[in-house]
């Protein structure tokens, strides 16, 4: 059973387009189940309450594409409306039955229909019919399992087969990543480690591509022959022969010939090769014989080896265009280091959400980002015109004139709002009732600090030191770190600078220090890693303390503190490093203030213990939300559930405020909530008046601050905290902002 199921799923996955995929599915079910008819309905793109018969095996082909049913209409429409399977012995007698004229379906009265659902949305219905024998529970379970497994594939193939044509706007729906809107040219990230995401590109020099391809194949062939020789020593003749067979596959034959044909037809070498490899691998995959089917993996393995060589000797490294938009399956923070930031105007990623680190960085850089776009048609997007709407979580490929005009207008309106906000730049950040609010910036990028220095910020509230660590291929030395920290401490001389110690693990990998865990966010992360590696921690802290000599504006912040123990252990190491430096210098130097991030729920319940040691605490709302709500901050499947304004978060933060008040420990917030206009309303309502945010959020934050009084926001918080859901809190605060005429601060132009 499972083998049959996997085979159908694979066939659908490899179909050239959605029509082919549905035919494959209908025919596969006719083959595997004893049925006379299989029909597949999908919802209409322009009206998701209407189902269209998209494919059928067994019904009169003339009705395919013509039959339409509203949700609730007929038995199929009822399956969609109820979102549940219907197993009926005599369909024509069912109260919901509606005959599809000229379909021939009355010959098959026994009916089983299951909905195809993804992320709670009904995509369509699979209906099977036969003349005799009721559908068994096993058959119903099989079809339900298949529909559940296929839903994501159908959604993806459907989205990818709506070709991004020059004549039609193609909408890409994801989640809002980083605010802002932009128009530019898509540049598909091509790491080349994955055969299926090599973008289609026209080849600008066929001879050069052919030569590069032959050279890459030749290199892999030589390597394989060499490996076969070496293997003869440790492997049996038969096993070593495998390498010879690999080499032979590259010495001519259809893999090579088909690729060369594609190159000669004008496709660049990388996609010519990857498409040919996929085509051949698929033929093997379809074979009934398990041994032969497994050979598909060998072909892909071979495919990757050649592709890597092709990329290493890449003959076409297209220049990153002006107004380039980085598009990829999983755009990461490190990818940003590889592109000229002055040319980058947007990011679109198939995976991730607003709290992924790349989105946070994009926010810091003022670059709009759309994350978590299922079925992003990567192969077709390279070089295409894109609009990125980082407010609405939408992108438009090949936008038509009307949409372009609309977005050009929105972008102008946004610029006008920013222009108006400039008048606030030199005004103090204080509420209507004159309560001063300290605004700080989050940074960590090695860009110049000028925008932050001229933003009116009063210092750095969070410097993410992992970023310079991520941009290297080994741990930076103490001296290299010293230079980086000295740079930021000097730039902000006279203002506090909070340097956070290394926070790797989770979704912040270091290529040169791999951490492979099943559950990385709950694993070896932040302070847990550095306490286990005091040599890394002490080097970093020494660099920080040395960089502070003579400037004295350093605060050290410890990430992922879960209780008093790890804070105490860190404190011991920091005081040791401090003592060492004093001995080396032969003079006394001040010990920096040491604080704790409050981002792990256990720290809320130990806040008083932590405050007995910590000189300040800062709430990391990004992680606190993820851990408190049990919602992975990077997972687009649950992005809707991730909200730092959830009533549970409001209550948790109030508890932190209460916990720190007894010891009067200074408290700030440095997660993304601190830069969000609605978040600021809630945080000020709690009495939190030190906020650290991306520099791009500062003026909007100030606008909110100067528009409300602390007491008013306190009253609003009392009401918000009693609301039942994150959505209700969001709506509540958004309504209050609208009433004040400030809706434009949180919304795109329309
Ligand atoms: C946080 O978790 O809120 C935070 C500021 O840290 P990071 O986003 O770097 O994990
Ligand atoms: Mg964090």
XYZ file of C-alpha atoms and ligand atoms in Angstrom:
761
model
C 0.000 0.000 0.000
C 2.648 2.495 1.064
C 4.704 1.719 -2.021
C 1.731 2.401 -4.310
C 1.056 5.609 -2.464
C 4.662 6.783 -2.663
C 4.728 6.017 -6.363
C 1.690 8.167 -7.096
C 3.087 11.022 -4.973
C 6.402 10.836 -6.839
C 4.669 10.778 -10.196
C 2.677 13.875 -9.328
C 5.807 15.594 -8.001
C 7.598 15.046 -11.281
C 4.787 16.006 -13.611
C 5.635 18.781 -16.041
C 2.611 20.877 -15.089
C -0.602 20.707 -13.132
C -2.676 19.209 -15.978
C -0.160 16.417 -16.444
C 0.002 15.913 -12.658
C -3.755 15.462 -12.361
C -3.934 13.074 -15.305
C -1.111 11.053 -13.750
C -3.023 11.023 -10.463
C -6.348 9.981 -12.002
C -4.731 7.252 -14.065
C -2.651 6.081 -11.110
C -5.777 5.639 -9.012
C -7.613 3.806 -11.800
C -4.581 1.501 -11.978
C -4.269 0.958 -8.219
C -7.923 0.814 -7.123
C -10.652 -1.263 -8.692
C -12.661 1.708 -9.955
C -14.340 2.893 -13.134
C -14.062 6.653 -12.692
C -11.618 9.004 -11.017
C -12.306 12.742 -11.197
C -10.262 15.537 -9.742
C -11.739 18.921 -9.023
C -9.704 21.963 -8.015
C -10.913 25.323 -6.772
C -10.859 28.237 -9.198
C -8.016 30.665 -8.598
C -10.293 33.685 -8.930
C -13.091 32.178 -6.822
C -12.012 29.606 -4.214
C -15.643 28.686 -3.504
C -16.071 27.129 -6.956
C -14.681 23.741 -7.992
C -13.753 22.961 -11.590
C -13.421 19.420 -12.949
C -9.756 19.498 -13.960
C -9.090 15.865 -14.861
C -10.948 12.638 -15.160
C -10.298 9.094 -16.121
C -13.528 7.287 -16.918
C -15.868 10.217 -17.534
C -16.576 11.650 -20.962
C -13.453 13.788 -21.675
C -15.662 16.466 -23.227
C -16.892 17.550 -19.767
C -13.394 18.105 -18.339
C -12.761 21.806 -17.768
C -16.476 22.561 -18.207
C -18.135 21.193 -15.079
C -18.190 23.709 -12.225
C -19.707 23.200 -8.778
C -20.069 25.681 -5.972
C -19.140 24.543 -2.441
C -22.247 22.751 -1.152
C -23.512 21.994 -4.664
C -23.839 18.299 -5.550
C -22.036 15.590 -3.618
C -18.596 16.800 -4.676
C -19.408 20.368 -3.591
C -20.632 18.981 -0.264
C -17.342 17.116 0.311
C -15.564 20.457 -0.174
C -18.005 22.391 2.008
C -17.839 19.913 4.882
C -14.098 19.270 4.471
C -14.707 15.579 5.012
C -14.897 12.356 3.036
C -18.255 11.032 1.770
C -18.614 7.324 1.059
C -21.968 6.625 -0.639
C -23.440 3.352 -1.831
C -25.900 4.796 -4.335
C -24.988 8.311 -5.366
C -27.921 9.003 -7.753
C -30.299 8.505 -4.832
C -28.424 10.832 -2.493
C -30.252 14.089 -1.702
C -27.286 16.123 -2.853
C -26.810 14.279 -6.135
C -26.709 16.444 -9.243
C -26.224 14.732 -12.544
C -23.403 16.034 -14.690
C -25.064 15.822 -18.115
C -23.266 13.762 -20.756
C -20.654 12.601 -18.278
C -21.656 8.937 -18.236
C -21.328 8.828 -14.442
C -24.652 7.069 -13.762
C -23.040 3.788 -14.785
C -20.928 4.053 -11.609
C -23.274 4.747 -8.686
C -20.878 3.823 -5.855
C -19.058 6.995 -4.815
C -16.181 7.992 -2.574
C -15.023 11.609 -2.410
C -12.230 13.087 -0.259
C -11.194 16.725 0.074
C -7.669 17.902 -0.774
C -6.726 20.298 2.041
C -3.589 22.284 2.743
C -3.110 24.622 5.729
C -6.830 24.457 6.422
C -7.810 25.540 2.885
C -9.719 23.221 0.576
C -7.794 22.968 -2.702
C -10.110 20.475 -4.355
C -11.761 17.063 -4.229
C -10.778 13.611 -5.474
C -13.861 11.575 -6.402
C -13.747 7.881 -7.326
C -16.684 5.784 -8.522
C -17.365 2.175 -9.395
C -20.289 0.027 -10.564
C -20.254 -2.710 -7.902
C -18.845 -3.269 -4.377
C -19.018 -0.554 -1.734
C -15.789 1.276 -0.901
C -14.219 -0.285 2.177
C -12.880 1.650 5.161
C -9.392 0.706 4.024
C -9.987 2.271 0.633
C -11.383 5.405 2.246
C -8.336 5.630 4.522
C -6.022 5.101 1.542
C -7.620 7.891 -0.486
C -7.644 10.244 2.532
C -3.940 9.574 3.159
C -3.144 10.123 -0.484
C -5.099 13.399 -0.627
C -3.358 14.676 2.530
C 0.066 13.788 1.152
C -0.669 15.217 -2.255
C -2.123 18.522 -1.148
C 1.233 20.287 -0.802
C 2.532 18.781 -4.072
C -0.579 19.820 -5.955
C -0.335 23.329 -4.557
C 3.312 23.514 -5.537
C 2.952 22.021 -9.028
C -0.093 24.213 -9.636
C 1.760 27.338 -8.624
C 4.863 26.380 -10.591
C 2.939 25.456 -13.707
C 1.270 28.828 -13.875
C 4.126 29.961 -16.020
C 5.497 33.329 -15.157
C 4.652 34.885 -18.500
C 5.599 38.313 -19.638
C 2.000 39.076 -20.347
C 0.415 38.121 -17.048
C 0.911 39.121 -13.430
C 1.813 36.159 -11.275
C 0.951 36.566 -7.593
C 3.241 34.961 -5.014
C 1.638 34.757 -1.595
C 3.735 34.365 1.525
C 3.993 36.061 4.894
C 5.193 39.562 5.711
C 8.946 39.316 6.411
C 10.319 42.838 6.649
C 8.261 45.976 6.024
C 8.458 48.114 2.944
C 7.720 47.849 -0.760
C 10.037 47.759 -3.737
C 10.213 47.033 -7.431
C 13.195 45.332 -9.011
C 14.665 42.382 -10.860
C 14.682 38.863 -9.411
C 18.035 37.194 -8.865
C 17.567 33.542 -7.976
C 20.068 32.309 -5.434
C 21.982 29.500 -6.993
C 23.987 27.628 -4.444
C 24.173 24.745 -6.864
C 23.890 22.137 -4.171
C 20.474 21.191 -5.346
C 19.720 19.941 -8.828
C 16.071 20.936 -8.742
C 16.546 24.604 -8.013
C 19.036 25.488 -10.722
C 17.316 28.381 -12.483
C 16.511 28.284 -16.203
C 18.688 30.755 -18.012
C 19.485 31.549 -21.599
C 23.035 30.736 -22.537
C 24.910 33.758 -23.813
C 27.787 31.813 -25.370
C 26.886 28.300 -26.489
C 30.464 27.292 -27.335
C 31.741 28.425 -23.952
C 28.964 26.550 -22.129
C 29.583 23.384 -24.146
C 33.282 23.584 -23.375
C 32.627 24.221 -19.673
C 30.242 21.285 -19.531
C 32.707 18.928 -21.202
C 35.473 20.085 -18.908
C 33.321 19.518 -15.802
C 32.347 16.036 -17.005
C 35.985 15.255 -17.782
C 37.087 16.300 -14.297
C 34.468 14.149 -12.598
C 35.331 11.217 -14.874
C 39.009 11.480 -13.906
C 38.129 11.697 -10.220
C 35.917 8.631 -10.448
C 38.543 6.591 -12.254
C 41.072 7.603 -9.623
C 38.638 6.699 -6.843
C 37.980 3.314 -8.476
C 41.724 2.640 -8.366
C 41.960 3.607 -4.699
C 38.863 1.618 -3.816
C 40.312 -1.535 -5.279
C 42.568 -1.686 -2.240
C 39.768 -1.602 0.325
C 36.690 -2.723 -1.600
C 35.749 -5.809 -3.493
C 36.203 -5.760 -7.255
C 32.428 -5.634 -7.620
C 32.064 -2.560 -5.402
C 34.935 -0.760 -7.062
C 33.302 -1.531 -10.394
C 30.504 0.816 -9.423
C 32.868 3.760 -9.756
C 33.941 2.505 -13.159
C 30.280 2.275 -14.151
C 29.757 5.852 -12.987
C 32.693 7.022 -15.049
C 31.310 5.167 -18.054
C 27.981 6.936 -17.737
C 29.888 10.160 -18.177
C 31.913 8.939 -21.124
C 29.093 9.347 -23.624
C 25.555 8.057 -23.942
C 22.231 9.750 -23.431
C 23.084 11.732 -20.269
C 25.788 13.616 -22.140
C 24.043 13.753 -25.509
C 20.756 15.039 -24.114
C 22.544 17.729 -22.130
C 24.507 18.869 -25.156
C 21.303 19.048 -27.194
C 19.798 21.338 -24.569
C 22.873 23.575 -24.556
C 22.837 23.736 -28.357
C 19.187 24.759 -28.139
C 20.280 27.825 -26.137
C 19.970 26.779 -22.476
C 22.884 27.393 -20.146
C 24.985 24.418 -19.096
C 23.781 24.208 -15.468
C 20.072 23.815 -16.173
C 20.706 21.698 -19.302
C 22.586 19.258 -17.113
C 20.261 19.336 -14.115
C 17.141 18.889 -16.275
C 18.701 15.934 -18.097
C 19.800 14.328 -14.840
C 16.332 14.732 -13.316
C 14.713 13.270 -16.435
C 16.954 10.195 -16.369
C 16.665 9.738 -12.607
C 12.899 9.846 -12.896
C 12.862 7.068 -15.518
C 14.749 4.842 -13.075
C 12.574 5.873 -10.150
C 9.516 4.604 -11.994
C 10.891 1.095 -12.405
C 9.068 -1.621 -10.483
C 12.362 -3.328 -9.703
C 13.526 -1.805 -6.401
C 17.186 -2.257 -7.273
C 16.827 -0.338 -10.524
C 14.612 2.297 -8.897
C 17.401 2.947 -6.375
C 19.762 3.798 -9.258
C 17.937 7.128 -9.526
C 19.936 8.210 -6.478
C 23.206 7.250 -8.174
C 22.319 9.375 -11.173
C 21.463 12.339 -8.973
C 24.677 11.874 -7.042
C 26.611 11.919 -10.275
C 24.553 14.917 -11.341
C 25.567 16.851 -8.244
C 29.252 16.102 -8.707
C 29.232 17.527 -12.220
C 27.057 20.465 -11.199
C 29.489 21.420 -8.442
C 32.336 21.467 -10.949
C 30.276 23.549 -13.329
C 29.548 26.052 -10.626
C 33.137 26.120 -9.402
C 34.299 27.070 -12.883
C 31.253 29.214 -13.522
C 31.638 30.986 -16.807
C 28.753 33.328 -16.349
C 28.702 35.183 -13.086
C 26.004 37.697 -13.854
C 26.486 41.030 -12.202
C 24.007 41.659 -9.436
C 21.587 44.124 -11.010
C 20.783 47.543 -9.663
C 17.515 47.112 -7.720
C 18.074 43.377 -7.424
C 15.689 41.176 -5.459
C 17.207 38.086 -3.918
C 14.960 35.052 -4.421
C 15.622 31.589 -3.050
C 14.298 28.450 -1.491
C 15.720 29.408 1.884
C 17.481 32.743 1.767
C 19.756 32.942 4.799
C 21.474 35.727 6.693
C 24.796 34.622 5.227
C 23.482 35.018 1.688
C 23.183 38.733 2.341
C 26.929 38.897 2.756
C 27.376 37.757 -0.839
C 25.380 40.496 -2.520
C 26.133 44.211 -2.886
C 23.745 45.670 -0.333
C 23.533 48.993 -2.141
C 21.898 47.157 -5.057
C 19.606 44.900 -3.027
C 16.010 46.152 -2.751
C 14.052 43.066 -1.742
C 14.038 39.453 -0.610
C 11.605 36.648 -1.451
C 12.104 33.266 0.208
C 10.099 30.048 -0.114
C 10.791 29.243 3.544
C 11.025 31.235 6.752
C 8.943 33.889 8.457
C 9.234 37.414 9.830
C 11.274 36.253 12.784
C 13.861 34.359 10.735
C 17.205 36.022 11.104
C 17.399 36.974 7.474
C 14.097 38.836 7.862
C 15.378 40.622 10.968
C 18.508 41.622 9.110
C 16.459 42.759 6.142
C 14.400 44.883 8.510
C 17.572 46.356 9.977
C 18.766 47.185 6.485
C 15.408 48.617 5.435
C 14.957 45.936 2.772
C 11.394 44.638 2.257
C 11.078 40.866 2.518
C 8.387 38.307 1.783
C 8.943 34.945 3.431
C 7.331 31.500 3.319
C 6.008 31.510 -0.258
C 4.875 27.948 -0.985
C 5.623 26.696 -4.494
C 7.880 29.612 -5.373
C 8.606 28.968 -9.091
C 12.350 29.464 -8.650
C 13.342 28.135 -12.023
C 11.272 30.721 -13.824
C 11.976 33.832 -11.813
C 15.568 34.720 -12.619
C 15.684 38.100 -14.352
C 11.926 38.670 -14.024
C 10.488 41.968 -12.806
C 9.159 41.671 -9.258
C 7.209 43.816 -6.826
C 7.892 42.965 -3.186
C 5.246 43.977 -0.665
C 6.787 43.311 2.722
C 3.727 44.654 4.532
C 1.204 42.349 2.919
C 3.524 39.342 2.468
C 2.990 39.402 -1.300
C 5.147 39.543 -4.375
C 4.102 40.029 -7.985
C 6.127 38.546 -10.840
C 5.790 40.312 -14.180
C 3.328 42.828 -12.760
C 1.008 44.448 -15.284
C 0.825 48.205 -15.738
C -2.128 48.600 -13.368
C -0.371 46.866 -10.446
C 2.878 48.668 -11.181
C 1.062 52.016 -11.104
C -0.640 51.090 -7.864
C 2.611 50.092 -6.178
C 4.506 53.060 -7.497
C 1.818 55.157 -5.801
C 2.127 53.203 -2.516
C 5.904 53.534 -2.583
C 5.577 57.295 -3.074
C 3.080 57.499 -0.186
C 5.440 55.539 2.066
C 8.273 57.861 1.144
C 6.018 60.822 1.963
C 5.238 59.348 5.414
C 8.972 58.861 6.007
C 9.599 62.411 4.879
C 6.958 63.735 7.309
C 8.480 61.720 10.103
C 11.837 63.392 9.576
C 10.559 66.397 11.500
C 10.569 64.195 14.594
C 14.238 63.403 14.254
C 15.528 66.031 16.584
C 12.590 66.024 18.970
C 12.919 64.110 22.219
C 11.128 60.765 22.398
C 8.630 61.489 25.150
C 4.983 60.658 25.603
C 2.219 63.281 25.734
C 2.496 63.240 29.562
C 6.247 63.939 29.205
C 7.526 60.490 30.097
C 10.918 60.107 28.344
C 11.498 56.929 26.332
C 15.020 55.731 25.551
C 15.366 54.601 21.957
C 18.322 52.383 21.079
C 19.322 50.542 17.916
C 19.867 46.878 17.146
C 22.865 46.192 14.953
C 25.570 43.632 14.245
C 26.187 44.272 10.613
C 29.593 45.531 9.724
C 28.102 48.303 7.700
C 28.849 51.832 8.618
C 27.157 53.091 11.729
C 26.292 56.510 10.315
C 22.522 55.915 9.873
C 22.244 54.756 13.486
C 24.342 57.654 14.750
C 22.192 60.179 12.930
C 18.899 58.555 13.785
C 18.557 60.174 17.177
C 19.166 56.847 18.936
C 20.761 57.040 22.361
C 23.027 54.046 21.915
C 23.115 50.412 20.830
C 20.661 48.193 22.707
C 21.661 44.964 20.986
C 24.752 44.190 18.969
C 24.398 40.641 17.597
C 28.023 39.496 17.619
C 27.183 36.223 15.874
C 26.836 38.071 12.585
C 30.556 38.794 12.160
C 31.173 35.191 13.273
C 28.821 33.911 10.576
C 30.547 35.875 7.867
C 33.854 34.053 8.259
C 35.075 30.545 7.607
C 36.648 30.115 11.058
C 36.279 31.647 14.516
C 37.552 35.225 14.463
C 40.680 35.760 16.528
C 40.686 37.898 19.670
C 42.425 40.618 17.692
C 39.867 40.528 14.861
C 37.050 40.707 17.369
C 38.799 43.507 19.230
C 38.826 45.594 16.027
C 35.106 45.019 15.413
C 34.047 45.818 18.991
C 36.410 48.762 19.268
C 34.827 50.122 16.083
C 31.309 50.116 17.435
C 32.262 51.284 20.950
C 34.224 54.170 19.461
C 31.477 55.126 17.011
C 29.000 55.390 19.894
C 31.402 56.880 22.432
C 29.492 58.530 25.264
C 26.463 56.275 24.672
C 25.885 52.774 25.996
C 26.639 49.868 23.653
C 25.249 46.441 24.523
C 27.363 43.699 22.984
C 25.677 40.329 23.179
C 27.933 37.311 23.497
C 27.842 34.692 20.773
C 24.333 33.383 20.139
C 24.755 30.522 17.655
C 22.741 27.340 17.285
C 19.042 27.260 16.455
C 18.783 28.887 13.056
C 22.113 30.670 13.392
C 24.648 28.185 12.075
C 28.392 28.575 11.787
C 29.629 26.677 8.738
C 32.877 25.895 10.516
C 31.230 24.702 13.723
C 28.319 22.519 12.628
C 25.714 21.597 15.194
C 23.472 18.832 13.930
C 20.498 18.293 16.169
C 16.964 17.031 15.681
C 15.581 19.933 17.661
C 18.065 22.789 17.374
C 15.957 25.523 19.005
C 15.674 23.396 22.112
C 19.245 22.272 21.960
C 22.736 23.584 22.120
C 22.217 27.308 21.590
C 23.503 30.653 22.829
C 25.075 30.610 26.268
C 24.803 26.817 26.412
C 27.364 26.507 23.621
C 29.738 29.128 24.976
C 29.639 27.768 28.530
C 30.647 24.393 27.114
C 33.407 26.097 25.151
C 35.000 28.532 27.592
C 37.905 29.038 25.198
C 35.516 30.639 22.672
C 33.659 32.601 25.339
C 36.757 33.927 27.095
C 38.354 34.996 23.805
C 35.230 36.930 22.957
C 34.824 38.537 26.356
C 38.518 39.463 26.458
C 38.162 41.183 23.080
C 35.123 43.089 24.378
C 36.758 44.177 27.647
C 39.975 45.226 25.915
C 37.981 47.169 23.308
C 36.276 49.030 26.151
C 39.505 50.338 27.689
C 39.442 54.121 27.749
C 35.921 54.347 26.272
C 33.886 52.721 29.043
C 30.550 52.422 27.322
C 30.343 48.610 27.148
C 27.512 46.485 28.526
C 27.669 42.716 28.026
C 24.439 40.827 27.378
C 24.112 37.045 27.750
C 21.719 35.210 25.396
C 19.477 32.230 26.199
C 19.798 32.521 29.957
C 17.376 30.024 31.442
C 18.086 30.532 35.114
C 20.482 31.749 37.745
C 23.036 28.955 37.226
C 24.026 29.761 33.684
C 24.176 33.460 34.504
C 26.442 32.777 37.472
C 28.718 30.495 35.453
C 29.042 33.164 32.751
C 29.761 35.807 35.354
C 32.646 33.711 36.719
C 34.230 33.465 33.279
C 33.768 37.167 32.573
C 35.325 38.206 35.898
C 38.199 35.819 35.213
C 38.818 37.424 31.798
C 38.569 40.863 33.375
C 41.116 39.959 36.058
C 43.492 38.557 33.429
C 43.362 41.773 31.426
C 43.922 43.908 34.515
C 47.002 41.806 35.294
C 48.272 42.128 31.733
C 47.732 45.882 31.703
C 48.971 46.298 35.235
C 46.115 48.660 35.969
C 42.519 48.601 37.186
C 39.801 48.861 34.546
C 36.057 48.946 35.151
C 34.119 45.708 34.844
C 31.354 46.245 32.265
C 27.732 45.938 33.312
C 26.519 42.404 32.690
C 22.936 41.675 31.776
C 20.693 38.776 30.804
C 18.372 38.284 27.862
C 14.964 37.187 29.041
C 13.869 34.982 26.171
C 13.434 31.542 27.703
C 10.192 31.099 29.689
C 11.979 29.613 32.711
C 13.808 32.935 33.128
C 10.451 34.641 33.760
C 9.908 32.479 36.798
C 13.462 33.052 38.006
C 13.529 36.725 37.216
C 14.146 37.792 40.794
C 17.042 35.352 41.163
C 18.530 36.539 37.904
C 18.093 40.178 38.899
C 20.000 39.490 42.111
C 23.058 39.059 39.851
C 22.281 40.884 36.620
C 22.801 44.625 36.318
C 20.206 44.892 33.551
C 17.840 42.617 31.648
C 16.498 42.808 28.116
C 13.471 40.937 26.842
C 14.096 39.053 23.602
C 10.541 38.916 22.360
C 11.473 36.960 19.218
C 12.567 33.886 21.096
C 10.279 34.396 24.058
C 7.313 34.259 21.672
C 8.638 31.125 20.004
C 9.203 29.322 23.300
C 6.120 30.556 25.120
C 3.713 29.800 22.289
C 5.624 26.705 21.093
C 5.740 28.156 17.576
C 8.942 27.765 15.569
C 9.926 31.298 14.546
C 11.075 30.075 11.116
C 8.274 27.755 10.195
C 5.905 29.203 7.630
C 3.376 26.445 8.407
C 2.754 28.015 11.787
C 3.622 31.625 10.953
C -0.014 32.609 11.535
C 0.275 31.440 15.132
C 3.421 33.431 15.851
C 2.494 36.713 17.499
C 4.410 38.635 20.124
C 1.152 40.401 20.986
C -0.532 37.175 22.073
C -2.311 37.785 25.413
C -0.043 35.127 26.955
C 2.975 37.185 25.897
C 1.444 40.341 27.372
C 0.906 38.542 30.674
C 4.422 37.073 30.637
C 5.966 40.477 30.012
C 3.890 42.055 32.800
C 5.249 39.379 35.092
C 8.800 40.279 34.064
C 8.083 43.964 34.744
C 6.812 43.053 38.206
C 9.816 40.779 38.839
C 12.405 43.442 38.001
C 10.604 46.209 39.882
C 11.544 44.882 43.317
C 15.262 45.042 42.556
C 14.849 48.105 40.296
C 16.931 46.311 37.668
C 16.916 48.328 34.421
C 14.712 46.625 31.829
C 14.595 47.006 28.053
C 13.111 45.148 25.116
C 15.295 44.295 22.133
C 13.118 41.853 20.165
C 11.238 42.939 17.051
C 8.199 43.894 19.142
C 10.107 46.941 20.387
C 10.077 48.462 16.893
C 6.500 47.572 16.042
C 4.047 50.483 16.472
C 1.420 48.221 18.071
C 4.055 46.513 20.219
C 5.319 49.889 21.406
C 1.801 50.807 22.563
C 1.666 47.612 24.620
C 5.202 47.903 26.027
C 4.771 51.529 27.096
C 1.489 50.463 28.676
C 3.506 48.088 30.862
C 5.822 50.913 31.809
C 8.762 49.639 29.718
C 10.519 52.742 28.461
C 13.777 51.494 26.945
C 13.287 50.084 23.475
C 15.921 48.769 21.087
C 15.001 48.329 17.440
C 16.153 48.380 13.824
C 17.238 51.852 12.858
C 14.540 51.946 10.173
C 11.810 51.694 12.808
C 12.993 54.589 14.972
C 10.985 57.471 13.564
C 7.751 55.488 13.349
C 8.359 54.433 16.955
C 8.832 58.050 17.955
C 5.610 59.029 16.212
C 3.690 56.498 18.320
C 5.437 57.623 21.499
C 4.666 61.317 21.035
C 1.022 60.565 20.199
C -0.054 58.845 23.425
C 0.306 59.322 27.156
C 1.695 56.620 29.420
C -1.468 56.608 31.499
C -3.667 56.191 28.427
C -1.509 53.302 27.194
C -1.668 51.771 30.683
C -5.467 51.784 30.447
C -5.365 50.285 26.953
C -3.107 47.503 28.210
C -5.585 46.638 30.952
C -8.181 46.081 28.243
C -5.856 44.346 25.744
C -4.585 41.816 28.239
C -8.124 40.544 28.808
C -8.728 39.887 25.103
C -8.971 36.248 24.082
C -6.516 36.031 21.180
C -3.525 37.560 19.422
C -5.794 38.618 16.557
C -8.095 40.477 18.945
C -5.145 42.301 20.573
C -3.786 43.271 17.176
C -7.129 44.559 16.008
C -7.644 46.443 19.266
C -4.344 48.327 19.110
C -4.611 48.870 15.348
C -8.045 50.435 15.925
C -6.613 52.810 18.532
C -3.816 53.819 16.167
C -6.349 54.429 13.367
C -8.453 56.599 15.704
C -5.380 58.761 16.180
C -5.007 59.017 12.371
C -1.831 56.933 12.468
C -3.029 53.867 10.531
C -0.441 54.622 7.826
C 2.318 53.606 10.267
C 1.348 49.948 10.126
C -0.113 49.509 6.686
C 0.967 49.539 3.098
C -0.506 52.294 0.982
C -3.828 50.539 0.540
C 15.155 37.865 20.515
O 15.138 36.644 20.624
O 14.147 38.582 20.677
C 16.385 38.566 20.159
C 16.469 39.861 20.202
O 17.424 37.818 19.760
P 17.564 37.063 18.344
O 16.447 37.536 17.461
O 18.905 37.427 17.827
O 17.448 35.632 18.706
Mg 16.951 35.519 20.802
